Amino acid sequence: MSDPIEEPSAAATQYLSFQLAAQEYALGILRVKEIIEYDTVTPVPGAPPWVRGVFNLRGSVVPVVDLTVKLHLPPATLTRRSCIVVVEAHRAGETIVLGLLADAIGQVLDLGPEDVLRPPSFGTPVHADYLLGLGRLATDARFVLLLDIDRVLNAQEIALALAAPPASGERG
């Protein structure tokens, strides 16, 4: 578990950390488009249980994924700190915009290649295939689980989420 992952570049990479079910996770910051306050999300009948609904992002209908459901974590409870992290996921050469429900936003982390370790094959709250690695924070010896959003939401699942019909009267 403690071997750093070999990276083609020695430059530090930035990640955005956020909370899910009292655990800290992070995504590569280049995938994050924006962070918005959780507001009105319209449920979509027939959508998979991990699709909380859709919201209007400047005229575009954006599905909101509840990562706690998708990752089989304890369900999210909405609070005043709940927010949506708008990200770009890739599917068959196509970029898809999705909202990820987070319990709270953390901070931007700078992790060098030596700070990113291979994910353990067991003992994490999520399946190791969904992780890019473990980010080792030098400031307080904590680890942050680095999510690979393209693996968490594979192409088939994204297509299914996008194919779900919007609720009547809620077109973006």
GROMACS .gro file of N, CA and C in nm:
model
  516
    1MET      N    1   0.080  -0.119   0.000
    1MET     CA    2   0.000   0.000   0.000
    1MET      C    3   0.085   0.125   0.000
    2SER      N    4   0.207   0.123   0.043
    2SER     CA    5   0.280   0.247   0.062
    2SER      C    6   0.366   0.287  -0.057
    3ASP      N    7   0.359   0.216  -0.168
    3ASP     CA    8   0.436   0.253  -0.285
    3ASP      C    9   0.368   0.369  -0.356
    4PRO      N   10   0.444   0.476  -0.383
    4PRO     CA   11   0.383   0.585  -0.459
    4PRO      C   12   0.347   0.538  -0.599
    5ILE      N   13   0.243   0.596  -0.655
    5ILE     CA   14   0.204   0.567  -0.792
    5ILE      C   15   0.296   0.645  -0.885
    6GLU      N   16   0.349   0.577  -0.985
    6GLU     CA   17   0.437   0.644  -1.079
    6GLU      C   18   0.355   0.738  -1.167
    7GLU      N   19   0.399   0.860  -1.176
    7GLU     CA   20   0.333   0.962  -1.256
    7GLU      C   21   0.428   1.006  -1.365
    8PRO      N   22   0.376   1.041  -1.482
    8PRO     CA   23   0.465   1.088  -1.586
    8PRO      C   24   0.525   1.224  -1.556
    9SER      N   25   0.463   1.299  -1.467
    9SER     CA   26   0.511   1.433  -1.435
    9SER      C   27   0.545   1.440  -1.287
   10ALA      N   28   0.649   1.517  -1.256
   10ALA     CA   29   0.687   1.534  -1.116
   10ALA      C   30   0.616   1.652  -1.053
   11ALA      N   31   0.531   1.721  -1.129
   11ALA     CA   32   0.462   1.839  -1.077
   11ALA      C   33   0.349   1.798  -0.984
   12ALA      N   34   0.323   1.884  -0.887
   12ALA     CA   35   0.212   1.861  -0.795
   12ALA      C   36   0.080   1.876  -0.870
   13THR      N   37  -0.018   1.800  -0.828
   13THR     CA   38  -0.151   1.807  -0.884
   13THR      C   39  -0.245   1.857  -0.777
   14GLN      N   40  -0.342   1.937  -0.816
   14GLN     CA   41  -0.438   1.989  -0.720
   14GLN      C   42  -0.564   1.905  -0.721
   15TYR      N   43  -0.618   1.884  -0.602
   15TYR     CA   44  -0.741   1.809  -0.582
   15TYR      C   45  -0.834   1.893  -0.496
   16LEU      N   46  -0.964   1.878  -0.520
   16LEU     CA   47  -1.065   1.942  -0.436
   16LEU      C   48  -1.118   1.837  -0.340
   17SER      N   49  -1.106   1.864  -0.210
   17SER     CA   50  -1.157   1.767  -0.113
   17SER      C   51  -1.299   1.802  -0.073
   18PHE      N   52  -1.373   1.699  -0.037
   18PHE     CA   53  -1.512   1.716   0.008
   18PHE      C   54  -1.547   1.600   0.100
   19GLN      N   55  -1.655   1.619   0.175
   19GLN     CA   56  -1.699   1.519   0.273
   19GLN      C   57  -1.816   1.439   0.219
   20LEU      N   58  -1.809   1.309   0.241
   20LEU     CA   59  -1.920   1.217   0.215
   20LEU      C   60  -1.926   1.122   0.333
   21ALA      N   61  -2.039   1.115   0.400
   21ALA     CA   62  -2.058   1.021   0.511
   21ALA      C   63  -1.940   1.025   0.609
   22ALA      N   64  -1.902   1.145   0.650
   22ALA     CA   65  -1.797   1.169   0.749
   22ALA      C   66  -1.659   1.122   0.706
   23GLN      N   67  -1.638   1.105   0.577
   23GLN     CA   68  -1.508   1.065   0.524
   23GLN      C   69  -1.466   1.170   0.421
   24GLU      N   70  -1.335   1.197   0.414
   24GLU     CA   71  -1.286   1.296   0.320
   24GLU      C   72  -1.245   1.229   0.188
   25TYR      N   73  -1.295   1.282   0.078
   25TYR     CA   74  -1.263   1.235  -0.057
   25TYR      C   75  -1.210   1.354  -0.135
   26ALA      N   76  -1.151   1.327  -0.251
   26ALA     CA   77  -1.104   1.436  -0.336
   26ALA      C   78  -1.111   1.395  -0.482
   27LEU      N   79  -1.126   1.496  -0.566
   27LEU     CA   80  -1.126   1.480  -0.712
   27LEU      C   81  -1.019   1.571  -0.769
   28GLY      N   82  -0.963   1.532  -0.882
   28GLY     CA   83  -0.870   1.621  -0.952
   28GLY      C   84  -0.940   1.751  -0.984
   29ILE      N   85  -0.877   1.861  -0.951
   29ILE     CA   86  -0.945   1.991  -0.963
   29ILE      C   87  -0.974   2.028  -1.108
   30LEU      N   88  -0.901   1.970  -1.202
   30LEU     CA   89  -0.927   2.002  -1.342
   30LEU      C   90  -1.061   1.945  -1.388
   31ARG      N   91  -1.117   1.852  -1.314
   31ARG     CA   92  -1.248   1.797  -1.347
   31ARG      C   93  -1.362   1.880  -1.288
   32VAL      N   94  -1.331   1.968  -1.192
   32VAL     CA   95  -1.434   2.047  -1.123
   32VAL      C   96  -1.459   2.175  -1.201
   33LYS      N   97  -1.586   2.195  -1.240
   33LYS     CA   98  -1.623   2.318  -1.310
   33LYS      C   99  -1.664   2.428  -1.213
   34GLU      N  100  -1.741   2.390  -1.113
   34GLU     CA  101  -1.785   2.487  -1.013
   34GLU      C  102  -1.850   2.416  -0.896
   35ILE      N  103  -1.871   2.490  -0.791
   35ILE     CA  104  -1.937   2.439  -0.672
   35ILE      C  105  -2.056   2.531  -0.647
   36ILE      N  106  -2.173   2.470  -0.631
   36ILE     CA  107  -2.291   2.553  -0.607
   36ILE      C  108  -2.364   2.503  -0.483
   37GLU      N  109  -2.435   2.592  -0.421
   37GLU     CA  110  -2.516   2.559  -0.303
   37GLU      C  111  -2.627   2.463  -0.345
   38TYR      N  112  -2.653   2.363  -0.262
   38TYR     CA  113  -2.762   2.270  -0.291
   38TYR      C  114  -2.893   2.346  -0.281
   39ASP      N  115  -2.969   2.340  -0.386
   39ASP     CA  116  -3.097   2.409  -0.387
   39ASP      C  117  -3.201   2.313  -0.444
   40THR      N  118  -3.278   2.359  -0.534
   40THR     CA  119  -3.385   2.278  -0.590
   40THR      C  120  -3.330   2.174  -0.688
   41VAL      N  121  -3.354   2.050  -0.655
   41VAL     CA  122  -3.322   1.939  -0.743
   41VAL      C  123  -3.453   1.866  -0.768
   42THR      N  124  -3.486   1.851  -0.894
   42THR     CA  125  -3.612   1.789  -0.933
   42THR      C  126  -3.594   1.639  -0.949
   43PRO      N  127  -3.667   1.560  -0.870
   43PRO     CA  128  -3.655   1.413  -0.885
   43PRO      C  129  -3.697   1.370  -1.026
   44VAL      N  130  -3.634   1.263  -1.073
   44VAL     CA  131  -3.663   1.210  -1.206
   44VAL      C  132  -3.719   1.070  -1.190
   45PRO      N  133  -3.849   1.052  -1.218
   45PRO     CA  134  -3.908   0.918  -1.207
   45PRO      C  135  -3.836   0.820  -1.299
   46GLY      N  136  -3.808   0.703  -1.249
   46GLY     CA  137  -3.744   0.599  -1.328
   46GLY      C  138  -3.593   0.608  -1.333
   47ALA      N  139  -3.535   0.711  -1.275
   47ALA     CA  140  -3.389   0.724  -1.274
   47ALA      C  141  -3.331   0.625  -1.174
   48PRO      N  142  -3.204   0.587  -1.192
   48PRO     CA  143  -3.142   0.499  -1.094
   48PRO      C  144  -3.143   0.564  -0.955
   49PRO      N  145  -3.142   0.485  -0.849
   49PRO     CA  146  -3.149   0.542  -0.714
   49PRO      C  147  -3.037   0.638  -0.680
   50TRP      N  148  -2.923   0.626  -0.746
   50TRP     CA  149  -2.811   0.716  -0.717
   50TRP      C  150  -2.821   0.849  -0.790
   51VAL      N  151  -2.923   0.864  -0.876
   51VAL     CA  152  -2.949   0.994  -0.939
   51VAL      C  153  -3.054   1.064  -0.854
   52ARG      N  154  -3.011   1.168  -0.785
   52ARG     CA  155  -3.100   1.240  -0.694
   52ARG      C  156  -3.204   1.321  -0.771
   53GLY      N  157  -3.170   1.360  -0.892
   53GLY     CA  158  -3.260   1.439  -0.975
   53GLY      C  159  -3.180   1.521  -1.073
   54VAL      N  160  -3.241   1.628  -1.120
   54VAL     CA  161  -3.173   1.718  -1.213
   54VAL      C  162  -3.191   1.861  -1.162
   55PHE      N  163  -3.101   1.949  -1.206
   55PHE     CA  164  -3.116   2.090  -1.176
   55PHE      C  165  -3.079   2.170  -1.300
   56ASN      N  166  -3.120   2.296  -1.296
   56ASN     CA  167  -3.098   2.386  -1.409
   56ASN      C  168  -2.969   2.463  -1.386
   57LEU      N  169  -2.872   2.438  -1.471
   57LEU     CA  170  -2.745   2.510  -1.463
   57LEU      C  171  -2.736   2.601  -1.585
   58ARG      N  172  -2.782   2.722  -1.567
   58ARG     CA  173  -2.781   2.823  -1.673
   58ARG      C  174  -2.842   2.771  -1.803
   59GLY      N  175  -2.958   2.706  -1.788
   59GLY     CA  176  -3.033   2.660  -1.903
   59GLY      C  177  -3.005   2.516  -1.943
   60SER      N  178  -2.910   2.452  -1.882
   60SER     CA  179  -2.880   2.312  -1.912
   60SER      C  180  -2.933   2.223  -1.801
   61VAL      N  181  -2.988   2.109  -1.840
   61VAL     CA  182  -3.034   2.011  -1.742
   61VAL      C  183  -2.914   1.926  -1.701
   62VAL      N  184  -2.882   1.929  -1.571
   62VAL     CA  185  -2.766   1.857  -1.520
   62VAL      C  186  -2.813   1.755  -1.417
   63PRO      N  187  -2.782   1.626  -1.439
   63PRO     CA  188  -2.817   1.525  -1.338
   63PRO      C  189  -2.731   1.541  -1.213
   64VAL      N  190  -2.793   1.516  -1.098
   64VAL     CA  191  -2.721   1.522  -0.970
   64VAL      C  192  -2.707   1.380  -0.918
   65VAL      N  193  -2.583   1.339  -0.897
   65VAL     CA  194  -2.552   1.205  -0.850
   65VAL      C  195  -2.528   1.210  -0.699
   66ASP      N  196  -2.598   1.123  -0.628
   66ASP     CA  197  -2.575   1.109  -0.484
   66ASP      C  198  -2.467   1.002  -0.467
   67LEU      N  199  -2.344   1.047  -0.445
   67LEU     CA  200  -2.232   0.953  -0.437
   67LEU      C  201  -2.244   0.858  -0.317
   68THR      N  202  -2.315   0.900  -0.212
   68THR     CA  203  -2.328   0.809  -0.098
   68THR      C  204  -2.407   0.685  -0.140
   69VAL      N  205  -2.508   0.703  -0.222
   69VAL     CA  206  -2.586   0.588  -0.270
   69VAL      C  207  -2.502   0.507  -0.368
   70LYS      N  208  -2.436   0.577  -0.460
   70LYS     CA  209  -2.357   0.508  -0.562
   70LYS      C  210  -2.243   0.427  -0.500
   71LEU      N  211  -2.184   0.481  -0.395
   71LEU     CA  212  -2.069   0.414  -0.332
   71LEU      C  213  -2.109   0.324  -0.215
   72HIS      N  214  -2.239   0.308  -0.193
   72HIS     CA  215  -2.291   0.223  -0.085
   72HIS      C  216  -2.244   0.271   0.053
   73LEU      N  217  -2.248   0.402   0.071
   73LEU     CA  218  -2.215   0.463   0.200
   73LEU      C  219  -2.345   0.496   0.272
   74PRO      N  220  -2.339   0.531   0.400
   74PRO     CA  221  -2.461   0.575   0.468
   74PRO      C  222  -2.523   0.693   0.392
   75PRO      N  223  -2.656   0.697   0.381
   75PRO     CA  224  -2.721   0.800   0.298
   75PRO      C  225  -2.691   0.942   0.345
   76ALA      N  226  -2.688   1.032   0.248
   76ALA     CA  227  -2.661   1.173   0.276
   76ALA      C  228  -2.780   1.238   0.344
   77THR      N  229  -2.751   1.326   0.436
   77THR     CA  230  -2.853   1.409   0.499
   77THR      C  231  -2.826   1.552   0.457
   78LEU      N  232  -2.925   1.616   0.401
   78LEU     CA  233  -2.905   1.752   0.356
   78LEU      C  234  -2.893   1.846   0.475
   79THR      N  235  -2.791   1.931   0.468
   79THR     CA  236  -2.770   2.034   0.570
   79THR      C  237  -2.741   2.165   0.498
   80ARG      N  238  -2.719   2.270   0.574
   80ARG     CA  239  -2.688   2.399   0.510
   80ARG      C  240  -2.551   2.396   0.443
   81ARG      N  241  -2.467   2.297   0.473
   81ARG     CA  242  -2.335   2.284   0.410
   81ARG      C  243  -2.338   2.194   0.286
   82SER      N  244  -2.452   2.129   0.260
   82SER     CA  245  -2.463   2.042   0.143
   82SER      C  246  -2.445   2.125   0.016
   83CYS      N  247  -2.377   2.069  -0.081
   83CYS     CA  248  -2.353   2.143  -0.204
   83CYS      C  249  -2.341   2.045  -0.321
   84ILE      N  250  -2.339   2.102  -0.438
   84ILE     CA  251  -2.324   2.023  -0.560
   84ILE      C  252  -2.191   2.062  -0.624
   85VAL      N  253  -2.109   1.962  -0.646
   85VAL     CA  254  -1.983   1.983  -0.716
   85VAL      C  255  -2.009   1.948  -0.862
   86VAL      N  256  -2.004   2.047  -0.947
   86VAL     CA  257  -2.027   2.024  -1.090
   86VAL      C  258  -1.895   1.980  -1.151
   87VAL      N  259  -1.899   1.861  -1.211
   87VAL     CA  260  -1.776   1.802  -1.266
   87VAL      C  261  -1.796   1.763  -1.412
   88GLU      N  262  -1.685   1.736  -1.475
   88GLU     CA  263  -1.687   1.680  -1.609
   88GLU      C  264  -1.640   1.536  -1.600
   89ALA      N  265  -1.723   1.446  -1.653
   89ALA     CA  266  -1.685   1.306  -1.663
   89ALA      C  267  -1.672   1.276  -1.811
   90HIS      N  268  -1.591   1.178  -1.843
   90HIS     CA  269  -1.566   1.145  -1.983
   90HIS      C  270  -1.629   1.011  -2.017
   91ARG      N  271  -1.692   1.007  -2.134
   91ARG     CA  272  -1.756   0.886  -2.181
   91ARG      C  273  -1.732   0.873  -2.330
   92ALA      N  274  -1.663   0.769  -2.367
   92ALA     CA  275  -1.638   0.739  -2.509
   92ALA      C  276  -1.597   0.863  -2.587
   93GLY      N  277  -1.500   0.935  -2.534
   93GLY     CA  278  -1.451   1.054  -2.602
   93GLY      C  279  -1.539   1.176  -2.588
   94GLU      N  280  -1.646   1.164  -2.510
   94GLU     CA  281  -1.741   1.274  -2.490
   94GLU      C  282  -1.730   1.323  -2.346
   95THR      N  283  -1.745   1.452  -2.327
   95THR     CA  284  -1.741   1.509  -2.193
   95THR      C  285  -1.884   1.534  -2.146
   96ILE      N  286  -1.915   1.484  -2.028
   96ILE     CA  287  -2.049   1.495  -1.971
   96ILE      C  288  -2.039   1.579  -1.843
   97VAL      N  289  -2.132   1.670  -1.825
   97VAL     CA  290  -2.137   1.753  -1.705
   97VAL      C  291  -2.237   1.691  -1.608
   98LEU      N  292  -2.191   1.669  -1.485
   98LEU     CA  293  -2.274   1.609  -1.380
   98LEU      C  294  -2.257   1.688  -1.251
   99GLY      N  295  -2.357   1.682  -1.166
   99GLY     CA  296  -2.345   1.739  -1.033
   99GLY      C  297  -2.329   1.626  -0.933
  100LEU      N  298  -2.238   1.642  -0.841
  100LEU     CA  299  -2.216   1.542  -0.736
  100LEU      C  300  -2.258   1.603  -0.603
  101LEU      N  301  -2.350   1.538  -0.535
  101LEU     CA  302  -2.394   1.587  -0.404
  101LEU      C  303  -2.285   1.557  -0.301
  102ALA      N  304  -2.241   1.661  -0.232
  102ALA     CA  305  -2.140   1.646  -0.127
  102ALA      C  306  -2.196   1.700   0.004
  103ASP      N  307  -2.156   1.639   0.114
  103ASP     CA  308  -2.200   1.686   0.246
  103ASP      C  309  -2.140   1.822   0.278
  104ALA      N  310  -2.017   1.845   0.235
  104ALA     CA  311  -1.949   1.972   0.258
  104ALA      C  312  -1.823   1.976   0.172
  105ILE      N  313  -1.779   2.095   0.140
  105ILE     CA  314  -1.655   2.113   0.063
  105ILE      C  315  -1.540   2.128   0.162
  106GLY      N  316  -1.428   2.072   0.127
  106GLY     CA  317  -1.309   2.082   0.211
  106GLY      C  318  -1.218   2.193   0.164
  107GLN      N  319  -1.109   2.153   0.098
  107GLN     CA  320  -1.010   2.251   0.054
  107GLN      C  321  -0.941   2.203  -0.072
  108VAL      N  322  -0.862   2.289  -0.130
  108VAL     CA  323  -0.780   2.250  -0.245
  108VAL      C  324  -0.649   2.195  -0.189
  109LEU      N  325  -0.614   2.075  -0.233
  109LEU     CA  326  -0.494   2.007  -0.184
  109LEU      C  327  -0.391   2.001  -0.295
  110ASP      N  328  -0.268   2.030  -0.264
  110ASP     CA  329  -0.157   2.013  -0.358
  110ASP      C  330  -0.086   1.884  -0.321
  111LEU      N  331  -0.091   1.786  -0.410
  111LEU     CA  332  -0.025   1.658  -0.383
  111LEU      C  333   0.075   1.629  -0.494
  112GLY      N  334   0.198   1.605  -0.455
  112GLY     CA  335   0.300   1.565  -0.551
  112GLY      C  336   0.288   1.417  -0.577
  113PRO      N  337   0.355   1.367  -0.680
  113PRO     CA  338   0.349   1.223  -0.710
  113PRO      C  339   0.387   1.135  -0.591
  114GLU      N  340   0.479   1.183  -0.509
  114GLU     CA  341   0.521   1.105  -0.392
  114GLU      C  342   0.414   1.101  -0.282
  115ASP      N  343   0.314   1.189  -0.293
  115ASP     CA  344   0.207   1.195  -0.193
  115ASP      C  345   0.085   1.110  -0.231
  116VAL      N  346   0.086   1.052  -0.350
  116VAL     CA  347  -0.027   0.971  -0.395
  116VAL      C  348   0.015   0.824  -0.394
  117LEU      N  349  -0.048   0.748  -0.307
  117LEU     CA  350  -0.015   0.607  -0.290
  117LEU      C  351  -0.121   0.519  -0.356
  118ARG      N  352  -0.082   0.399  -0.388
  118ARG     CA  353  -0.179   0.304  -0.445
  118ARG      C  354  -0.289   0.278  -0.342
  119PRO      N  355  -0.414   0.268  -0.391
  119PRO     CA  356  -0.521   0.239  -0.296
  119PRO      C  357  -0.508   0.097  -0.243
  120PRO      N  358  -0.541   0.076  -0.116
  120PRO     CA  359  -0.537  -0.060  -0.063
  120PRO      C  360  -0.646  -0.144  -0.128
  121SER      N  361  -0.623  -0.272  -0.139
  121SER     CA  362  -0.723  -0.360  -0.200
  121SER      C  363  -0.838  -0.390  -0.104
  122PHE      N  364  -0.824  -0.354   0.022
  122PHE     CA  365  -0.931  -0.374   0.119
  122PHE      C  366  -0.920  -0.266   0.226
  123GLY      N  367  -1.027  -0.254   0.305
  123GLY     CA  368  -1.025  -0.163   0.419
  123GLY      C  369  -1.069  -0.021   0.389
  124THR      N  370  -1.106   0.010   0.265
  124THR     CA  371  -1.159   0.143   0.237
  124THR      C  372  -1.311   0.135   0.230
  125PRO      N  373  -1.379   0.244   0.257
  125PRO     CA  374  -1.525   0.240   0.252
  125PRO      C  375  -1.581   0.223   0.112
  126VAL      N  376  -1.500   0.245   0.010
  126VAL     CA  377  -1.546   0.228  -0.129
  126VAL      C  378  -1.456   0.126  -0.199
  127HIS      N  379  -1.507   0.069  -0.308
  127HIS     CA  380  -1.433  -0.030  -0.384
  127HIS      C  381  -1.304   0.032  -0.438
  128ALA      N  382  -1.195  -0.041  -0.429
  128ALA     CA  383  -1.064   0.011  -0.470
  128ALA      C  384  -1.061   0.049  -0.618
  129ASP      N  385  -1.145  -0.012  -0.700
  129ASP     CA  386  -1.147   0.023  -0.842
  129ASP      C  387  -1.195   0.166  -0.866
  130TYR      N  388  -1.265   0.223  -0.769
  130TYR     CA  389  -1.315   0.358  -0.783
  130TYR      C  390  -1.213   0.464  -0.741
  131LEU      N  391  -1.098   0.420  -0.694
  131LEU     CA  392  -0.999   0.512  -0.640
  131LEU      C  393  -0.879   0.528  -0.732
  132LEU      N  394  -0.832   0.653  -0.744
  132LEU     CA  395  -0.705   0.679  -0.810
  132LEU      C  396  -0.591   0.644  -0.717
  133GLY      N  397  -0.615   0.663  -0.588
  133GLY     CA  398  -0.512   0.637  -0.489
  133GLY      C  399  -0.550   0.699  -0.356
  134LEU      N  400  -0.452   0.697  -0.268
  134LEU     CA  401  -0.466   0.762  -0.137
  134LEU      C  402  -0.375   0.883  -0.136
  135GLY      N  403  -0.432   0.998  -0.107
  135GLY     CA  404  -0.351   1.118  -0.096
  135GLY      C  405  -0.300   1.133   0.046
  136ARG      N  406  -0.170   1.140   0.061
  136ARG     CA  407  -0.108   1.154   0.193
  136ARG      C  408  -0.083   1.302   0.219
  137LEU      N  409  -0.149   1.355   0.322
  137LEU     CA  410  -0.135   1.496   0.355
  137LEU      C  411  -0.021   1.513   0.453
  138ALA      N  412   0.078   1.590   0.412
  138ALA     CA  413   0.197   1.608   0.496
  138ALA      C  414   0.166   1.691   0.620
  139THR      N  415   0.063   1.774   0.614
  139THR     CA  416   0.035   1.866   0.725
  139THR      C  417  -0.010   1.795   0.851
  140ASP      N  418  -0.087   1.688   0.837
  140ASP     CA  419  -0.136   1.622   0.959
  140ASP      C  420  -0.142   1.469   0.946
  141ALA      N  421  -0.067   1.414   0.856
  141ALA     CA  422  -0.054   1.268   0.841
  141ALA      C  423  -0.186   1.197   0.812
  142ARG      N  424  -0.283   1.270   0.757
  142ARG     CA  425  -0.408   1.207   0.718
  142ARG      C  426  -0.398   1.155   0.576
  143PHE      N  427  -0.494   1.070   0.541
  143PHE     CA  428  -0.508   1.024   0.404
  143PHE      C  429  -0.643   1.071   0.351
  144VAL      N  430  -0.645   1.102   0.223
  144VAL     CA  431  -0.768   1.139   0.154
  144VAL      C  432  -0.787   1.040   0.041
  145LEU      N  433  -0.909   0.989   0.027
  145LEU     CA  434  -0.939   0.896  -0.081
  145LEU      C  435  -0.960   0.975  -0.210
  146LEU      N  436  -0.879   0.946  -0.311
  146LEU     CA  437  -0.885   1.017  -0.438
  146LEU      C  438  -0.973   0.938  -0.534
  147LEU      N  439  -1.088   0.995  -0.568
  147LEU     CA  440  -1.184   0.926  -0.654
  147LEU      C  441  -1.147   0.939  -0.801
  148ASP      N  442  -1.168   0.833  -0.874
  148ASP     CA  443  -1.158   0.834  -1.021
  148ASP      C  444  -1.302   0.843  -1.072
  149ILE      N  445  -1.348   0.964  -1.102
  149ILE     CA  446  -1.488   0.984  -1.135
  149ILE      C  447  -1.530   0.908  -1.260
  150ASP      N  448  -1.439   0.886  -1.352
  150ASP     CA  449  -1.474   0.810  -1.472
  150ASP      C  450  -1.501   0.663  -1.440
  151ARG      N  451  -1.443   0.612  -1.336
  151ARG     CA  452  -1.471   0.473  -1.295
  151ARG      C  453  -1.593   0.465  -1.205
  152VAL      N  454  -1.610   0.564  -1.121
  152VAL     CA  455  -1.728   0.564  -1.032
  152VAL      C  456  -1.854   0.566  -1.117
  153LEU      N  457  -1.854   0.647  -1.220
  153LEU     CA  458  -1.969   0.657  -1.310
  153LEU      C  459  -1.922   0.611  -1.446
  154ASN      N  460  -1.940   0.484  -1.474
  154ASN     CA  461  -1.894   0.435  -1.604
  154ASN      C  462  -1.987   0.480  -1.716
  155ALA      N  463  -1.944   0.458  -1.836
  155ALA     CA  464  -2.015   0.510  -1.953
  155ALA      C  465  -2.161   0.464  -1.958
  156GLN      N  466  -2.183   0.338  -1.925
  156GLN     CA  467  -2.319   0.285  -1.930
  156GLN      C  468  -2.409   0.356  -1.829
  157GLU      N  469  -2.357   0.379  -1.710
  157GLU     CA  470  -2.436   0.444  -1.606
  157GLU      C  471  -2.465   0.589  -1.640
  158ILE      N  472  -2.367   0.657  -1.698
  158ILE     CA  473  -2.390   0.796  -1.737
  158ILE      C  474  -2.497   0.803  -1.844
  159ALA      N  475  -2.490   0.712  -1.940
  159ALA     CA  476  -2.591   0.709  -2.046
  159ALA      C  477  -2.730   0.684  -1.988
  160LEU      N  478  -2.738   0.594  -1.891
  160LEU     CA  479  -2.865   0.565  -1.827
  160LEU      C  480  -2.919   0.688  -1.754
  161ALA      N  481  -2.832   0.757  -1.682
  161ALA     CA  482  -2.874   0.877  -1.609
  161ALA      C  483  -2.922   0.985  -1.703
  162LEU      N  484  -2.852   1.000  -1.815
  162LEU     CA  485  -2.889   1.105  -1.909
  162LEU      C  486  -3.013   1.069  -1.990
  163ALA      N  487  -3.041   0.941  -2.000
  163ALA     CA  488  -3.158   0.898  -2.075
  163ALA      C  489  -3.286   0.910  -1.995
  164ALA      N  490  -3.273   0.924  -1.864
  164ALA     CA  491  -3.393   0.936  -1.780
  164ALA      C  492  -3.468   1.062  -1.818
  165PRO      N  493  -3.597   1.052  -1.835
  165PRO     CA  494  -3.675   1.169  -1.877
  165PRO      C  495  -3.688   1.270  -1.764
  166PRO      N  496  -3.676   1.400  -1.794
  166PRO     CA  497  -3.697   1.500  -1.690
  166PRO      C  498  -3.843   1.503  -1.647
  167ALA      N  499  -3.865   1.543  -1.524
  167ALA     CA  500  -4.002   1.555  -1.474
  167ALA      C  501  -4.075   1.661  -1.556
  168SER      N  502  -4.205   1.647  -1.570
  168SER     CA  503  -4.282   1.740  -1.652
  168SER      C  504  -4.267   1.882  -1.599
  169GLY      N  505  -4.253   1.974  -1.690
  169GLY     CA  506  -4.245   2.115  -1.655
  169GLY      C  507  -4.110   2.158  -1.599
  170GLU      N  508  -4.009   2.070  -1.597
  170GLU     CA  509  -3.880   2.104  -1.538
  170GLU      C  510  -3.768   2.104  -1.642
  171ARG      N  511  -3.798   2.135  -1.762
  171ARG     CA  512  -3.693   2.142  -1.864
  171ARG      C  513  -3.612   2.268  -1.843
  172GLY      N  514  -3.480   2.252  -1.866
  172GLY     CA  515  -3.389   2.359  -1.840
  172GLY      C  516  -3.402   2.471  -1.929
   0.00000   0.00000   0.00000
